[in-house]
Amino acid sequence: MAEQRGAGEREAAAEEILWREEARRFETPDGGAYLQDRLLAQPRSASPSCGGGGGATAAAVMDLVHTYVPGSKRGRGLAARLCDAAFAHARRRGMLVLPTCSYISETYLPRNPAWNELVLTDKEPKPSSM
């Protein structure tokens, strides 16, 4: 129950995290802490019912490559808030997430398994850079 409360508190605090599209990163207002991403294309076959005519379409994949929090701001849950904002952003835009950053794959996702539904799996072909 405490984990759920913590996640809810972080969700409320996530509004303090800014999305800087031109820099491809989520950051604190001062820019000191950030989560860097890069946009990838994921090939998928389009079904005729989607109007795709059977060709391949590309679904966006957000590769979360690096999370940085300066030493003076560590231990406050800031890295998790950056991740909360990034995963919420991906969900709103119908994107998948590739958790390249070791903090996200080894620490954040095990503590926040609800986001696993957005994670690109090994069963899907590897994405290419856009």
Tab-separated table of N, CA and C in Angstrom:
chain	number	residue	atom	x	y	z
A	1	MET	N	0.817	-1.190	0.000
A	1	MET	CA	0.000	0.000	0.000
A	1	MET	C	0.867	1.261	0.000
A	2	ALA	N	1.993	1.203	0.709
A	2	ALA	CA	2.882	2.361	0.764
A	2	ALA	C	3.434	2.690	-0.610
A	3	GLU	N	3.730	1.645	-1.415
A	3	GLU	CA	4.236	1.895	-2.761
A	3	GLU	C	3.217	2.643	-3.595
A	4	GLN	N	1.930	2.268	-3.473
A	4	GLN	CA	0.888	2.936	-4.233
A	4	GLN	C	0.770	4.390	-3.805
A	5	ARG	N	0.843	4.641	-2.510
A	5	ARG	CA	0.783	6.011	-2.040
A	5	ARG	C	1.966	6.812	-2.558
A	6	GLY	N	3.156	6.230	-2.520
A	6	GLY	CA	4.343	6.913	-3.018
A	6	GLY	C	4.225	7.239	-4.490
A	7	ALA	N	3.703	6.298	-5.275
A	7	ALA	CA	3.530	6.527	-6.707
A	7	ALA	C	2.531	7.649	-6.935
A	8	GLY	N	1.455	7.685	-6.146
A	8	GLY	CA	0.455	8.742	-6.285
A	8	GLY	C	1.033	10.105	-5.950
A	9	GLU	N	1.838	10.144	-4.899
A	9	GLU	CA	2.488	11.397	-4.531
A	9	GLU	C	3.438	11.849	-5.630
A	10	ARG	N	4.166	10.887	-6.224
A	10	ARG	CA	5.082	11.237	-7.311
A	10	ARG	C	4.311	11.716	-8.527
A	11	GLU	N	3.142	11.088	-8.817
A	11	GLU	CA	2.352	11.524	-9.964
A	11	GLU	C	1.956	12.983	-9.800
A	12	ALA	N	1.541	13.372	-8.596
A	12	ALA	CA	1.179	14.760	-8.349
A	12	ALA	C	2.395	15.665	-8.524
A	13	ALA	N	3.548	15.196	-8.078
A	13	ALA	CA	4.769	15.991	-8.194
A	13	ALA	C	5.316	15.989	-9.617
A	14	ALA	N	4.887	15.027	-10.440
A	14	ALA	CA	5.411	14.924	-11.801
A	14	ALA	C	5.105	16.166	-12.626
A	15	GLU	N	4.097	16.944	-12.220
A	15	GLU	CA	3.797	18.151	-12.971
A	15	GLU	C	4.925	19.180	-12.857
A	16	GLU	N	5.829	18.990	-11.902
A	16	GLU	CA	6.986	19.867	-11.778
A	16	GLU	C	8.067	19.520	-12.800
A	17	ILE	N	7.905	18.403	-13.484
A	17	ILE	CA	8.870	17.971	-14.494
A	17	ILE	C	8.446	18.536	-15.842
A	18	LEU	N	9.378	19.115	-16.558
A	18	LEU	CA	9.096	19.733	-17.857
A	18	LEU	C	9.564	18.845	-18.996
A	19	TRP	N	8.821	18.838	-20.090
A	19	TRP	CA	9.205	18.116	-21.305
A	19	TRP	C	9.790	19.130	-22.263
A	20	ARG	N	11.051	18.969	-22.616
A	20	ARG	CA	11.741	19.846	-23.566
A	20	ARG	C	11.911	19.069	-24.862
A	21	GLU	N	10.930	19.196	-25.738
A	21	GLU	CA	10.931	18.402	-26.965
A	21	GLU	C	12.169	18.654	-27.821
A	22	GLU	N	12.578	19.909	-27.942
A	22	GLU	CA	13.735	20.228	-28.786
A	22	GLU	C	15.019	19.570	-28.284
A	23	ALA	N	15.118	19.350	-26.979
A	23	ALA	CA	16.296	18.707	-26.384
A	23	ALA	C	16.076	17.213	-26.169
A	24	ARG	N	14.850	16.726	-26.402
A	24	ARG	CA	14.464	15.325	-26.183
A	24	ARG	C	14.776	14.910	-24.746
A	25	ARG	N	14.288	15.712	-23.796
A	25	ARG	CA	14.506	15.329	-22.412
A	25	ARG	C	13.436	15.890	-21.484
A	26	PHE	N	13.252	15.170	-20.396
A	26	PHE	CA	12.391	15.589	-19.300
A	26	PHE	C	13.339	16.169	-18.265
A	27	GLU	N	12.972	17.318	-17.679
A	27	GLU	CA	13.905	17.938	-16.741
A	27	GLU	C	13.190	18.738	-15.672
A	28	THR	N	13.937	19.048	-14.632
A	28	THR	CA	13.438	19.926	-13.584
A	28	THR	C	13.452	21.348	-14.137
A	29	PRO	N	12.694	22.262	-13.538
A	29	PRO	CA	12.665	23.632	-14.052
A	29	PRO	C	14.043	24.282	-14.180
A	30	ASP	N	14.975	23.915	-13.298
A	30	ASP	CA	16.322	24.494	-13.388
A	30	ASP	C	17.219	23.746	-14.375
A	31	GLY	N	16.738	22.640	-14.923
A	31	GLY	CA	17.513	21.863	-15.895
A	31	GLY	C	18.611	21.018	-15.281
A	32	GLY	N	18.733	21.033	-13.960
A	32	GLY	CA	19.811	20.307	-13.295
A	32	GLY	C	19.663	18.798	-13.298
A	33	ALA	N	18.437	18.322	-13.198
A	33	ALA	CA	18.163	16.880	-13.234
A	33	ALA	C	17.356	16.612	-14.497
A	34	TYR	N	17.671	15.506	-15.169
A	34	TYR	CA	16.973	15.242	-16.428
A	34	TYR	C	16.962	13.760	-16.769
A	35	LEU	N	16.070	13.421	-17.679
A	35	LEU	CA	15.994	12.085	-18.265
A	35	LEU	C	16.040	12.302	-19.776
A	36	GLN	N	17.084	11.810	-20.400
A	36	GLN	CA	17.304	11.979	-21.842
A	36	GLN	C	16.663	10.827	-22.603
A	37	ASP	N	16.015	11.154	-23.717
A	37	ASP	CA	15.458	10.091	-24.545
A	37	ASP	C	15.803	10.335	-26.009
A	38	ARG	N	15.531	9.331	-26.828
A	38	ARG	CA	15.626	9.509	-28.275
A	38	ARG	C	14.453	8.765	-28.887
A	39	LEU	N	13.958	9.297	-29.969
A	39	LEU	CA	12.795	8.728	-30.629
A	39	LEU	C	13.237	7.698	-31.649
A	40	LEU	N	12.621	6.523	-31.590
A	40	LEU	CA	12.922	5.436	-32.515
A	40	LEU	C	11.652	5.055	-33.262
A	41	ALA	N	11.815	4.401	-34.406
A	41	ALA	CA	10.668	3.865	-35.147
A	41	ALA	C	10.636	2.369	-34.941
A	42	GLN	N	9.465	1.839	-34.743
A	42	GLN	CA	9.287	0.401	-34.581
A	42	GLN	C	8.422	-0.104	-35.724
A	43	PRO	N	8.976	-0.910	-36.640
A	43	PRO	CA	8.151	-1.402	-37.739
A	43	PRO	C	7.101	-2.382	-37.256
A	44	ARG	N	5.906	-2.207	-37.759
A	44	ARG	CA	4.798	-3.119	-37.475
A	44	ARG	C	3.993	-3.256	-38.748
A	45	SER	N	3.356	-4.391	-38.926
A	45	SER	CA	2.529	-4.545	-40.114
A	45	SER	C	1.183	-3.892	-39.867
A	46	ALA	N	0.709	-3.186	-40.865
A	46	ALA	CA	-0.579	-2.513	-40.759
A	46	ALA	C	-1.666	-3.438	-41.270
A	47	SER	N	-2.772	-3.446	-40.566
A	47	SER	CA	-3.876	-4.285	-41.023
A	47	SER	C	-4.727	-3.496	-42.005
A	48	PRO	N	-5.334	-4.167	-42.986
A	48	PRO	CA	-6.176	-3.464	-43.948
A	48	PRO	C	-7.308	-2.700	-43.272
A	49	SER	N	-7.786	-3.180	-42.118
A	49	SER	CA	-8.877	-2.494	-41.431
A	49	SER	C	-8.446	-1.134	-40.883
A	50	CYS	N	-7.138	-0.933	-40.745
A	50	CYS	CA	-6.633	0.350	-40.262
A	50	CYS	C	-6.369	1.310	-41.411
A	51	GLY	N	-6.695	0.894	-42.614
A	51	GLY	CA	-6.460	1.751	-43.762
A	51	GLY	C	-5.022	1.748	-44.210
A	52	GLY	N	-4.245	0.789	-43.729
A	52	GLY	CA	-2.837	0.755	-44.062
A	52	GLY	C	-2.545	0.051	-45.364
A	53	GLY	N	-3.485	-0.681	-45.906
A	53	GLY	CA	-3.273	-1.354	-47.172
A	53	GLY	C	-2.297	-2.505	-47.086
A	54	GLY	N	-1.949	-2.958	-45.866
A	54	GLY	CA	-1.089	-4.118	-45.714
A	54	GLY	C	0.389	-3.809	-45.671
A	55	GLY	N	0.804	-2.554	-45.820
A	55	GLY	CA	2.222	-2.202	-45.765
A	55	GLY	C	2.682	-2.077	-44.327
A	56	ALA	N	3.939	-1.710	-44.130
A	56	ALA	CA	4.472	-1.549	-42.780
A	56	ALA	C	4.256	-0.119	-42.313
A	57	THR	N	3.930	0.035	-41.051
A	57	THR	CA	3.830	1.355	-40.446
A	57	THR	C	4.830	1.403	-39.301
A	58	ALA	N	5.151	2.590	-38.849
A	58	ALA	CA	6.104	2.724	-37.752
A	58	ALA	C	5.394	3.287	-36.534
A	59	ALA	N	5.414	2.542	-35.443
A	59	ALA	CA	4.905	3.035	-34.169
A	59	ALA	C	6.095	3.627	-33.426
A	60	ALA	N	5.873	4.738	-32.778
A	60	ALA	CA	6.971	5.408	-32.089
A	60	ALA	C	7.417	4.633	-30.855
A	61	VAL	N	8.716	4.627	-30.656
A	61	VAL	CA	9.326	4.033	-29.468
A	61	VAL	C	10.209	5.105	-28.841
A	62	MET	N	10.022	5.321	-27.549
A	62	MET	CA	10.836	6.282	-26.827
A	62	MET	C	11.933	5.504	-26.102
A	63	ASP	N	13.174	5.699	-26.527
A	63	ASP	CA	14.329	5.052	-25.909
A	63	ASP	C	14.812	5.958	-24.779
A	64	LEU	N	14.646	5.503	-23.542
A	64	LEU	CA	15.077	6.275	-22.377
A	64	LEU	C	16.532	5.916	-22.102
A	65	VAL	N	17.428	6.808	-22.501
A	65	VAL	CA	18.848	6.469	-22.537
A	65	VAL	C	19.660	6.868	-21.299
A	66	HIS	N	19.239	7.901	-20.577
A	66	HIS	CA	20.082	8.354	-19.462
A	66	HIS	C	19.261	9.175	-18.476
A	67	THR	N	19.436	8.876	-17.200
A	67	THR	CA	18.809	9.652	-16.128
A	67	THR	C	19.930	10.253	-15.291
A	68	TYR	N	19.847	11.561	-15.043
A	68	TYR	CA	20.874	12.226	-14.243
A	68	TYR	C	20.216	13.088	-13.167
A	69	VAL	N	20.684	12.906	-11.942
A	69	VAL	CA	20.287	13.750	-10.818
A	69	VAL	C	21.577	14.156	-10.117
A	70	PRO	N	21.833	15.469	-9.960
A	70	PRO	CA	23.067	15.891	-9.287
A	70	PRO	C	23.093	15.416	-7.832
A	71	GLY	N	24.291	15.217	-7.320
A	71	GLY	CA	24.465	14.720	-5.959
A	71	GLY	C	23.685	15.505	-4.918
A	72	SER	N	23.601	16.809	-5.094
A	72	SER	CA	22.904	17.659	-4.125
A	72	SER	C	21.396	17.423	-4.090
A	73	LYS	N	20.863	16.746	-5.119
A	73	LYS	CA	19.411	16.512	-5.186
A	73	LYS	C	19.044	15.033	-5.076
A	74	ARG	N	20.014	14.176	-4.826
A	74	ARG	CA	19.741	12.738	-4.747
A	74	ARG	C	19.041	12.384	-3.439
A	75	GLY	N	18.337	11.243	-3.465
A	75	GLY	CA	17.649	10.758	-2.280
A	75	GLY	C	16.294	11.392	-2.041
A	76	ARG	N	15.785	12.151	-2.995
A	76	ARG	CA	14.493	12.827	-2.855
A	76	ARG	C	13.422	12.260	-3.788
A	77	GLY	N	13.754	11.184	-4.497
A	77	GLY	CA	12.783	10.600	-5.424
A	77	GLY	C	12.693	11.312	-6.755
A	78	LEU	N	13.660	12.166	-7.040
A	78	LEU	CA	13.616	12.953	-8.269
A	78	LEU	C	13.775	12.093	-9.520
A	79	ALA	N	14.651	11.104	-9.490
A	79	ALA	CA	14.821	10.218	-10.652
A	79	ALA	C	13.516	9.486	-10.950
A	80	ALA	N	12.829	9.034	-9.910
A	80	ALA	CA	11.544	8.352	-10.103
A	80	ALA	C	10.506	9.307	-10.678
A	81	ARG	N	10.501	10.561	-10.243
A	81	ARG	CA	9.554	11.542	-10.788
A	81	ARG	C	9.837	11.816	-12.255
A	82	LEU	N	11.107	11.862	-12.631
A	82	LEU	CA	11.452	12.022	-14.050
A	82	LEU	C	10.910	10.843	-14.857
A	83	CYS	N	11.080	9.640	-14.320
A	83	CYS	CA	10.574	8.438	-14.997
A	83	CYS	C	9.057	8.436	-15.064
A	84	ASP	N	8.399	8.824	-13.972
A	84	ASP	CA	6.936	8.908	-13.975
A	84	ASP	C	6.460	9.801	-15.116
A	85	ALA	N	7.102	10.949	-15.263
A	85	ALA	CA	6.711	11.891	-16.317
A	85	ALA	C	6.951	11.299	-17.699
A	86	ALA	N	8.076	10.618	-17.885
A	86	ALA	CA	8.395	10.029	-19.189
A	86	ALA	C	7.415	8.918	-19.558
A	87	PHE	N	7.109	8.038	-18.611
A	87	PHE	CA	6.176	6.947	-18.899
A	87	PHE	C	4.760	7.474	-19.125
A	88	ALA	N	4.345	8.489	-18.363
A	88	ALA	CA	3.021	9.089	-18.577
A	88	ALA	C	2.956	9.732	-19.961
A	89	HIS	N	4.030	10.383	-20.369
A	89	HIS	CA	4.130	10.995	-21.702
A	89	HIS	C	3.986	9.919	-22.784
A	90	ALA	N	4.695	8.818	-22.622
A	90	ALA	CA	4.622	7.719	-23.593
A	90	ALA	C	3.206	7.155	-23.665
A	91	ARG	N	2.582	6.963	-22.528
A	91	ARG	CA	1.216	6.415	-22.508
A	91	ARG	C	0.246	7.353	-23.225
A	92	ARG	N	0.324	8.651	-22.932
A	92	ARG	CA	-0.584	9.621	-23.570
A	92	ARG	C	-0.440	9.622	-25.082
A	93	ARG	N	0.747	9.345	-25.579
A	93	ARG	CA	1.013	9.392	-27.019
A	93	ARG	C	0.987	8.020	-27.687
A	94	GLY	N	0.625	6.989	-26.949
A	94	GLY	CA	0.536	5.646	-27.523
A	94	GLY	C	1.882	5.084	-27.947
A	95	MET	N	2.936	5.453	-27.231
A	95	MET	CA	4.289	5.012	-27.561
A	95	MET	C	4.705	3.822	-26.704
A	96	LEU	N	5.667	3.065	-27.210
A	96	LEU	CA	6.338	2.040	-26.415
A	96	LEU	C	7.606	2.651	-25.841
A	97	VAL	N	8.169	2.007	-24.833
A	97	VAL	CA	9.376	2.507	-24.176
A	97	VAL	C	10.463	1.444	-24.226
A	98	LEU	N	11.661	1.864	-24.593
A	98	LEU	CA	12.846	1.012	-24.545
A	98	LEU	C	13.702	1.542	-23.391
A	99	PRO	N	13.785	0.818	-22.261
A	99	PRO	CA	14.507	1.318	-21.090
A	99	PRO	C	16.009	1.021	-21.152
A	100	THR	N	16.741	1.764	-21.955
A	100	THR	CA	18.186	1.574	-22.090
A	100	THR	C	18.928	1.981	-20.818
A	101	CYS	N	18.471	3.011	-20.151
A	101	CYS	CA	19.094	3.498	-18.918
A	101	CYS	C	19.021	2.420	-17.836
A	102	SER	N	20.151	2.111	-17.214
A	102	SER	CA	20.191	1.053	-16.198
A	102	SER	C	19.355	1.396	-14.967
A	103	TYR	N	19.265	2.668	-14.601
A	103	TYR	CA	18.414	3.031	-13.461
A	103	TYR	C	16.967	2.620	-13.741
A	104	ILE	N	16.502	2.892	-14.942
A	104	ILE	CA	15.110	2.585	-15.284
A	104	ILE	C	14.878	1.082	-15.331
A	105	SER	N	15.756	0.356	-16.014
A	105	SER	CA	15.544	-1.090	-16.172
A	105	SER	C	15.800	-1.874	-14.888
A	106	GLU	N	16.758	-1.444	-14.074
A	106	GLU	CA	17.143	-2.220	-12.891
A	106	GLU	C	16.516	-1.749	-11.579
A	107	THR	N	16.108	-0.504	-11.513
A	107	THR	CA	15.565	0.036	-10.265
A	107	THR	C	14.120	0.505	-10.418
A	108	TYR	N	13.874	1.400	-11.357
A	108	TYR	CA	12.540	1.997	-11.481
A	108	TYR	C	11.468	0.987	-11.873
A	109	LEU	N	11.681	0.233	-12.942
A	109	LEU	CA	10.641	-0.703	-13.402
A	109	LEU	C	10.333	-1.814	-12.398
A	110	PRO	N	11.327	-2.415	-11.736
A	110	PRO	CA	10.976	-3.408	-10.712
A	110	PRO	C	10.124	-2.823	-9.576
A	111	ARG	N	10.304	-1.546	-9.288
A	111	ARG	CA	9.520	-0.893	-8.232
A	111	ARG	C	8.170	-0.384	-8.744
A	112	ASN	N	8.017	-0.282	-10.055
A	112	ASN	CA	6.808	0.261	-10.677
A	112	ASN	C	6.348	-0.644	-11.813
A	113	PRO	N	5.982	-1.890	-11.514
A	113	PRO	CA	5.663	-2.865	-12.560
A	113	PRO	C	4.449	-2.515	-13.417
A	114	ALA	N	3.618	-1.596	-12.987
A	114	ALA	CA	2.452	-1.209	-13.793
A	114	ALA	C	2.870	-0.636	-15.146
A	115	TRP	N	4.071	-0.065	-15.226
A	115	TRP	CA	4.542	0.522	-16.487
A	115	TRP	C	5.072	-0.528	-17.454
A	116	ASN	N	5.227	-1.774	-17.020
A	116	ASN	CA	5.776	-2.810	-17.902
A	116	ASN	C	4.964	-3.004	-19.171
A	117	GLU	N	3.684	-2.651	-19.141
A	117	GLU	CA	2.850	-2.797	-20.340
A	117	GLU	C	3.322	-1.904	-21.488
A	118	LEU	N	4.092	-0.866	-21.188
A	118	LEU	CA	4.604	0.030	-22.230
A	118	LEU	C	5.996	-0.354	-22.718
A	119	VAL	N	6.639	-1.288	-22.040
A	119	VAL	CA	8.027	-1.637	-22.350
A	119	VAL	C	8.107	-2.508	-23.600
A	120	LEU	N	8.989	-2.128	-24.504
A	120	LEU	CA	9.256	-2.897	-25.715
A	120	LEU	C	9.844	-4.236	-25.298
A	121	THR	N	9.263	-5.313	-25.774
A	121	THR	CA	9.716	-6.646	-25.372
A	121	THR	C	10.682	-7.234	-26.386
A	122	ASP	N	11.369	-8.301	-25.974
A	122	ASP	CA	12.299	-9.000	-26.863
A	122	ASP	C	11.578	-9.672	-28.018
A	123	LYS	N	10.272	-9.866	-27.889
A	123	LYS	CA	9.494	-10.527	-28.938
A	123	LYS	C	9.288	-9.627	-30.147
A	124	GLU	N	9.452	-8.326	-29.948
A	124	GLU	CA	9.244	-7.378	-31.035
A	124	GLU	C	10.574	-7.083	-31.715
A	125	PRO	N	10.552	-6.803	-33.026
A	125	PRO	CA	11.796	-6.489	-33.737
A	125	PRO	C	12.464	-5.252	-33.144
A	126	LYS	N	13.768	-5.202	-33.216
A	126	LYS	CA	14.519	-4.058	-32.703
A	126	LYS	C	14.183	-2.810	-33.514
A	127	PRO	N	13.988	-1.672	-32.841
A	127	PRO	CA	13.664	-0.432	-33.537
A	127	PRO	C	14.882	0.165	-34.228
A	128	SER	N	14.619	1.055	-35.169
A	128	SER	CA	15.690	1.781	-35.849
A	128	SER	C	15.572	3.252	-35.498
A	129	SER	N	16.657	3.993	-35.592
A	129	SER	CA	16.642	5.421	-35.278
A	129	SER	C	15.831	6.172	-36.304
A	130	MET	N	15.162	7.226	-35.835
A	130	MET	CA	14.382	8.083	-36.734
A	130	MET	C	15.209	9.276	-37.113
